[in-house]
mmCIF file of C-alpha atoms in Angstrom:
data_model
loop_
_atom_site.group_PDB
_atom_site.id
_atom_site.type_symbol
_atom_site.label_atom_id
_atom_site.label_comp_id
_atom_site.label_asym_id
_atom_site.label_seq_id
_atom_site.Cartn_x
_atom_site.Cartn_y
_atom_site.Cartn_z
ATOM 1 C CA MET G 1 -33.422 -69.352 30.166
ATOM 2 C CA ASN G 2 -36.319 -71.126 28.462
ATOM 3 C CA ASN G 3 -36.297 -72.892 25.097
ATOM 4 C CA ASP G 4 -37.099 -69.739 23.116
ATOM 5 C CA GLU G 5 -34.236 -67.869 24.800
ATOM 6 C CA PHE G 6 -31.930 -70.816 24.142
ATOM 7 C CA LEU G 7 -32.888 -70.778 20.456
ATOM 8 C CA ASN G 8 -32.151 -67.055 20.302
ATOM 9 C CA LEU G 9 -28.759 -67.773 21.867
ATOM 10 C CA ILE G 10 -28.054 -70.379 19.175
ATOM 11 C CA ARG G 11 -29.053 -67.809 16.559
ATOM 12 C CA GLN G 12 -26.601 -65.267 18.028
ATOM 13 C CA ALA G 13 -23.812 -67.873 18.055
ATOM 14 C CA TYR G 14 -24.520 -68.778 14.445
ATOM 15 C CA LEU G 15 -24.455 -65.152 13.342
ATOM 16 C CA LYS G 16 -21.134 -64.724 15.137
ATOM 17 C CA TYR G 17 -19.855 -67.797 13.293
ATOM 18 C CA LEU G 18 -20.875 -66.173 9.987
ATOM 19 C CA ASP G 19 -19.127 -62.921 10.900
ATOM 20 C CA THR G 20 -15.808 -64.502 11.900
ATOM 21 C CA HIS G 21 -13.329 -67.056 10.613
ATOM 22 C CA ARG G 22 -14.650 -70.607 10.807
ATOM 23 C CA ARG G 23 -11.874 -71.506 13.293
ATOM 24 C CA SER G 24 -12.535 -68.478 15.507
ATOM 25 C CA ASN G 25 -13.682 -69.150 19.063
ATOM 26 C CA GLU G 26 -15.932 -66.052 19.117
ATOM 27 C CA LYS G 27 -19.050 -68.147 18.506
ATOM 28 C CA LEU G 28 -18.040 -70.319 21.463
ATOM 29 C CA LYS G 29 -17.865 -67.290 23.748
ATOM 30 C CA VAL G 30 -21.468 -66.423 22.879
ATOM 31 C CA LEU G 31 -22.832 -69.924 23.419
ATOM 32 C CA HIS G 32 -20.647 -71.251 26.240
ATOM 33 C CA GLY G 33 -20.632 -67.969 28.142
ATOM 34 C CA ALA G 34 -24.421 -67.592 28.208
ATOM 35 C CA ILE G 35 -25.007 -71.204 29.272
ATOM 36 C CA ALA G 36 -22.361 -70.844 31.991
ATOM 37 C CA MET G 37 -23.924 -67.620 33.299
ATOM 38 C CA HIS G 38 -27.354 -69.255 33.365
ATOM 39 C CA LEU G 39 -25.986 -72.167 35.385
ATOM 40 C CA GLN G 40 -24.213 -69.763 37.750
ATOM 41 C CA GLN G 41 -27.493 -67.979 38.478
ATOM 42 C CA ILE G 42 -29.227 -71.261 39.321
ATOM 43 C CA LEU G 43 -26.407 -72.980 41.213
ATOM 44 C CA GLY G 44 -25.622 -69.864 43.229
ATOM 45 C CA PRO G 45 -22.478 -68.690 45.033
ATOM 46 C CA GLU G 46 -21.658 -72.171 46.331
ATOM 47 C CA PHE G 47 -20.275 -72.966 42.881
ATOM 48 C CA GLU G 48 -17.988 -71.229 40.403
ATOM 49 C CA ILE G 49 -18.400 -71.720 36.666
ATOM 50 C CA PHE G 50 -15.596 -71.404 34.112
ATOM 51 C CA ALA G 51 -16.078 -70.946 30.360
ATOM 52 C CA LEU G 52 -15.074 -68.796 27.424
ATOM 53 C CA GLY G 53 -17.195 -65.655 27.449
ATOM 54 C CA MET G 54 -17.671 -65.561 31.222
ATOM 55 C CA GLY G 55 -15.667 -64.217 34.154
ATOM 56 C CA ALA G 56 -11.993 -64.963 33.585
ATOM 57 C CA ASN G 57 -12.912 -65.957 30.018
ATOM 58 C CA LYS G 58 -11.116 -69.271 30.190
ATOM 59 C CA GLU G 59 -11.743 -72.991 30.193
ATOM 60 C CA VAL G 60 -10.480 -75.194 33.008
ATOM 61 C CA GLN G 61 -9.148 -78.713 33.080
ATOM 62 C CA LEU G 62 -10.922 -81.625 34.689
ATOM 63 C CA ALA G 63 -8.964 -84.577 36.024
ATOM 64 C CA GLY G 64 -9.285 -87.622 33.806
ATOM 65 C CA ARG G 65 -8.417 -91.242 34.406
ATOM 66 C CA TYR G 66 -5.794 -91.160 31.625
ATOM 67 C CA PHE G 67 -5.151 -87.440 31.097
ATOM 68 C CA ASP G 68 -6.580 -84.118 32.215
ATOM 69 C CA LYS G 69 -8.782 -82.318 29.706
ATOM 70 C CA LYS G 70 -10.015 -78.773 29.196
ATOM 71 C CA VAL G 71 -13.804 -78.699 29.123
ATOM 72 C CA ASP G 72 -16.145 -76.175 27.485
ATOM 73 C CA ILE G 73 -17.904 -75.407 30.774
ATOM 74 C CA GLY G 74 -16.301 -76.358 34.089
ATOM 75 C CA ILE G 75 -18.106 -76.376 37.432
ATOM 76 C CA CYS G 76 -16.150 -75.996 40.667
ATOM 77 C CA HIS G 77 -17.338 -76.318 44.268
ATOM 78 C CA LYS G 78 -16.024 -73.136 45.898
ATOM 79 C CA LYS G 79 -15.567 -74.330 49.465
ATOM 80 C CA SER G 80 -13.648 -77.506 48.619
ATOM 81 C CA LYS G 81 -12.153 -75.980 45.437
ATOM 82 C CA ARG G 82 -12.936 -79.283 43.788
ATOM 83 C CA ARG G 83 -13.815 -79.330 40.101
ATOM 84 C CA VAL G 84 -16.882 -81.539 40.111
ATOM 85 C CA ALA G 85 -18.394 -81.476 36.629
ATOM 86 C CA GLY G 86 -17.945 -80.482 33.031
ATOM 87 C CA ILE G 87 -20.214 -79.809 30.065
ATOM 88 C CA ALA G 88 -19.214 -80.286 26.442
ATOM 89 C CA VAL G 89 -21.059 -78.292 23.769
ATOM 90 C CA LYS G 90 -20.979 -79.505 20.152
ATOM 91 C CA PHE G 91 -22.642 -77.303 17.508
ATOM 92 C CA VAL G 92 -22.281 -78.915 14.070
ATOM 93 C CA MET G 93 -22.743 -76.480 11.188
ATOM 94 C CA SER G 94 -21.650 -78.307 8.022
ATOM 95 C CA ASN G 95 -20.217 -81.525 6.533
ATOM 96 C CA TYR G 96 -21.986 -83.696 9.077
ATOM 97 C CA SER G 97 -22.080 -87.136 7.453
ATOM 98 C CA GLN G 98 -18.346 -87.548 6.980
ATOM 99 C CA ASN G 99 -17.723 -86.651 10.624
ATOM 100 C CA SER G 100 -20.796 -87.946 12.479
ATOM 101 C CA ASN G 101 -19.197 -91.176 13.703
ATOM 102 C CA ASN G 102 -16.016 -89.317 14.704
ATOM 103 C CA TYR G 103 -18.085 -86.824 16.724
ATOM 104 C CA PHE G 104 -19.823 -89.684 18.509
ATOM 105 C CA GLU G 105 -16.677 -91.723 19.161
ATOM 106 C CA SER G 106 -14.934 -88.622 20.504
ATOM 107 C CA MET G 107 -17.864 -87.990 22.842
ATOM 108 C CA LEU G 108 -17.709 -91.539 24.207
ATOM 109 C CA GLY G 109 -13.938 -91.399 24.685
ATOM 110 C CA GLU G 110 -13.753 -88.048 26.457
ATOM 111 C CA THR G 111 -16.734 -88.978 28.638
ATOM 112 C CA ALA G 112 -15.113 -92.269 29.717
ATOM 113 C CA ASN G 113 -11.847 -90.481 30.531
ATOM 114 C CA ILE G 114 -13.492 -87.763 32.646
ATOM 115 C CA ARG G 115 -16.078 -89.930 34.392
ATOM 116 C CA SER G 116 -13.377 -92.477 35.224
ATOM 117 C CA GLY G 117 -11.561 -89.573 36.876
ATOM 118 C CA GLN G 118 -14.505 -89.289 39.297
ATOM 119 C CA ASN G 119 -16.119 -86.255 37.672
ATOM 120 C CA ALA G 120 -19.609 -85.802 36.276
ATOM 121 C CA TYR G 121 -19.819 -85.049 32.569
ATOM 122 C CA PHE G 122 -22.676 -83.756 30.454
ATOM 123 C CA GLN G 123 -23.034 -83.192 26.708
ATOM 124 C CA ILE G 124 -25.010 -80.751 24.557
ATOM 125 C CA VAL G 125 -25.229 -81.718 20.866
ATOM 126 C CA ILE G 126 -26.769 -79.148 18.487
ATOM 127 C CA LEU G 127 -27.622 -80.355 14.977
ATOM 128 C CA PRO G 128 -29.426 -78.434 12.225
ATOM 129 C CA GLN G 129 -31.624 -81.012 10.525
ATOM 130 C CA LYS G 130 -30.390 -79.733 7.168
ATOM 131 C CA MET G 131 -26.751 -78.724 6.634
ATOM 132 C CA PRO G 132 -24.541 -77.677 3.693
ATOM 133 C CA TYR G 133 -21.672 -79.840 2.558
ATOM 134 C CA PHE G 134 -18.680 -77.731 1.437
ATOM 135 C CA ASP G 135 -16.005 -79.004 -0.909
ATOM 136 C CA LYS G 136 -12.342 -77.924 -0.758
ATOM 137 C CA ASP G 137 -13.215 -74.798 -2.765
ATOM 138 C CA ASP G 138 -15.889 -73.756 -0.238
ATOM 139 C CA ARG G 139 -18.768 -74.490 -2.580
ATOM 140 C CA VAL G 140 -21.954 -76.186 -1.437
ATOM 141 C CA THR G 141 -22.058 -79.390 -3.451
ATOM 142 C CA LYS G 142 -25.029 -80.945 -1.641
ATOM 143 C CA TRP G 143 -27.338 -80.626 1.325
ATOM 144 C CA GLU G 144 -27.270 -83.230 4.061
ATOM 145 C CA THR G 145 -30.312 -84.089 6.148
ATOM 146 C CA VAL G 146 -30.077 -85.493 9.659
ATOM 147 C CA THR G 147 -32.539 -88.384 9.687
ATOM 148 C CA GLU G 148 -33.749 -90.856 12.283
ATOM 149 C CA HIS G 149 -31.075 -93.217 10.958
ATOM 150 C CA ASN G 150 -28.342 -90.712 11.885
ATOM 151 C CA LEU G 151 -29.793 -90.484 15.384
ATOM 152 C CA GLN G 152 -29.898 -94.232 16.029
ATOM 153 C CA LYS G 153 -26.614 -94.136 17.938
ATOM 154 C CA TYR G 154 -27.981 -91.415 20.229
ATOM 155 C CA MET G 155 -31.179 -93.417 20.768
ATOM 156 C CA LYS G 156 -29.064 -96.446 21.762
ATOM 157 C CA LEU G 157 -26.993 -94.209 24.051
ATOM 158 C CA SER G 158 -30.192 -92.985 25.665
ATOM 159 C CA GLN G 159 -30.974 -96.521 26.816
ATOM 160 C CA ASP G 160 -27.662 -96.945 28.654
ATOM 161 C CA ASP G 161 -27.514 -97.203 32.419
ATOM 162 C CA VAL G 162 -25.349 -94.191 33.258
ATOM 163 C CA LEU G 163 -24.377 -95.740 36.597
ATOM 164 C CA THR G 164 -22.618 -98.664 34.927
ATOM 165 C CA SER G 165 -21.827 -97.296 31.448
ATOM 166 C CA ILE G 166 -18.900 -94.994 32.180
ATOM 167 C CA HIS G 167 -18.641 -93.904 28.536
ATOM 168 C CA THR G 168 -22.177 -92.483 28.659
ATOM 169 C CA PRO G 169 -22.591 -88.838 29.749
ATOM 170 C CA ASN G 170 -24.528 -88.381 32.979
ATOM 171 C CA LYS G 171 -27.070 -86.554 30.834
ATOM 172 C CA THR G 172 -27.103 -85.549 27.158
ATOM 173 C CA LEU G 173 -29.144 -82.847 25.440
ATOM 174 C CA VAL G 174 -29.744 -83.344 21.713
ATOM 175 C CA CYS G 175 -31.123 -80.270 19.911
ATOM 176 C CA LEU G 176 -32.436 -80.736 16.381
ATOM 177 C CA LEU G 177 -32.814 -77.416 14.604
ATOM 178 C CA ASP G 178 -34.976 -76.273 11.732
ATOM 179 C CA ILE G 179 -33.112 -73.388 10.091
ATOM 180 C CA LYS G 180 -35.507 -71.976 7.510
ATOM 181 C CA GLN G 181 -32.902 -70.214 5.428
ATOM 182 C CA PHE G 182 -31.116 -73.485 4.702
ATOM 183 C CA ALA G 183 -32.942 -73.602 1.378
ATOM 184 C CA SER G 184 -30.241 -72.449 -1.032
ATOM 185 C CA PRO G 185 -29.614 -74.385 -4.233
ATOM 186 C CA GLU G 186 -26.586 -76.599 -4.594
ATOM 187 C CA SER G 187 -23.409 -75.202 -6.131
ATOM 188 C CA THR G 188 -23.666 -71.925 -4.259
ATOM 189 C CA THR G 189 -20.559 -70.502 -2.634
ATOM 190 C CA ARG G 190 -19.928 -70.246 1.075
ATOM 191 C CA ALA G 191 -19.862 -66.448 0.787
ATOM 192 C CA HIS G 192 -23.259 -66.378 -0.960
ATOM 193 C CA LEU G 193 -24.771 -68.700 1.627
ATOM 194 C CA ILE G 194 -23.416 -66.586 4.494
ATOM 195 C CA ASN G 195 -24.836 -63.426 2.908
ATOM 196 C CA GLN G 196 -28.246 -65.090 2.585
ATOM 197 C CA LEU G 197 -28.263 -66.350 6.157
ATOM 198 C CA LYS G 198 -27.212 -62.996 7.603
ATOM 199 C CA GLN G 199 -30.240 -61.324 6.029
ATOM 200 C CA GLU G 200 -32.679 -63.512 7.936
ATOM 201 C CA LEU G 201 -31.892 -66.456 10.172
ATOM 202 C CA ASP G 202 -34.949 -68.238 11.546
ATOM 203 C CA VAL G 203 -34.080 -70.963 14.071
ATOM 204 C CA LYS G 204 -36.655 -73.333 15.558
ATOM 205 C CA MET G 205 -36.671 -76.754 17.155
ATOM 206 C CA SER G 206 -37.257 -79.482 14.576
ATOM 207 C CA PRO G 207 -39.885 -82.047 15.579
ATOM 208 C CA MET G 208 -38.754 -85.628 14.947
ATOM 209 C CA ASP G 209 -40.489 -88.834 15.954
ATOM 210 C CA CYS G 210 -37.547 -90.289 17.873
ATOM 211 C CA HIS G 211 -37.850 -92.300 21.039
ATOM 212 C CA PHE G 212 -35.118 -91.475 23.531
ATOM 213 C CA GLY G 213 -34.549 -93.150 26.868
ATOM 214 C CA SER G 214 -33.814 -91.327 30.104
ATOM 215 C CA ALA G 215 -30.094 -90.722 29.433
ATOM 216 C CA VAL G 216 -30.884 -88.296 26.568
ATOM 217 C CA ILE G 217 -33.187 -85.272 26.542
ATOM 218 C CA CYS G 218 -34.333 -84.048 23.125
ATOM 219 C CA ASN G 219 -35.167 -80.419 22.338
ATOM 220 C CA ASP G 220 -35.786 -79.320 25.938
ATOM 221 C CA TYR G 221 -33.016 -77.107 27.302
ATOM 222 C CA GLY G 222 -34.966 -76.203 30.426
ATOM 223 C CA LEU G 223 -35.454 -79.829 31.458
ATOM 224 C CA PHE G 224 -31.797 -80.604 30.754
ATOM 225 C CA VAL G 225 -30.620 -77.779 33.019
ATOM 226 C CA GLU G 226 -33.060 -78.821 35.735
ATOM 227 C CA LYS G 227 -31.684 -82.375 35.676
ATOM 228 C CA ILE G 228 -27.987 -81.445 35.718
ATOM 229 C CA VAL G 229 -28.421 -78.799 38.431
ATOM 230 C CA HIS G 230 -30.139 -81.380 40.633
ATOM 231 C CA PHE G 231 -27.315 -83.837 39.944
ATOM 232 C CA ILE G 232 -24.523 -81.343 40.664
ATOM 233 C CA LYS G 233 -26.088 -80.200 43.929
ATOM 234 C CA SER G 234 -26.327 -83.818 45.030
ATOM 235 C CA ILE G 235 -22.568 -84.444 44.604
#
């Protein structure tokens, strides 16, 4: 799966999100299942991958230092039956600013727990560069833009030494999206926005002049998969 195919997968997941309740896991099945199947093809029969939308259609738990945790994509070594790695997938679709620090803190915490439990852990973070902010009545009151300032914490994370920084994922993929149809005026309703997006949803990678260190890969799904497959096979 190259970058264009990955973008098409994101588009399919977003359309599924628009067609279902916001709390539905149907969009997760599209995204997690396709990534898991891609990894299965590359890793081969030596490994077994678990995720919603693939095989048994279930997530599995990884052992943590403090508590076990279900992961979006779990990777198990078949012969030893050992669960060796997990991948978390975070696709943010709205109301980013009020939750951005919580997303990041949660990522650090769950990574520290799982890596301290002697498992590898990877993260995929998908962010449209422009997102609607919904109020309690599901109206778009403003549009939020992900700027270089918002990404500073990820740039700092990218400089971490993953061997000594247990809270840092073994590798992180940050995808910044340019969704062309995110051009509606403020004060539109959620229903109107969904109707507009369903007519035509154009998803591309958004170029940003950010300087990431080796712990974070930006806008290159193929390179991310290459790196994590190499890591998993070396365990």
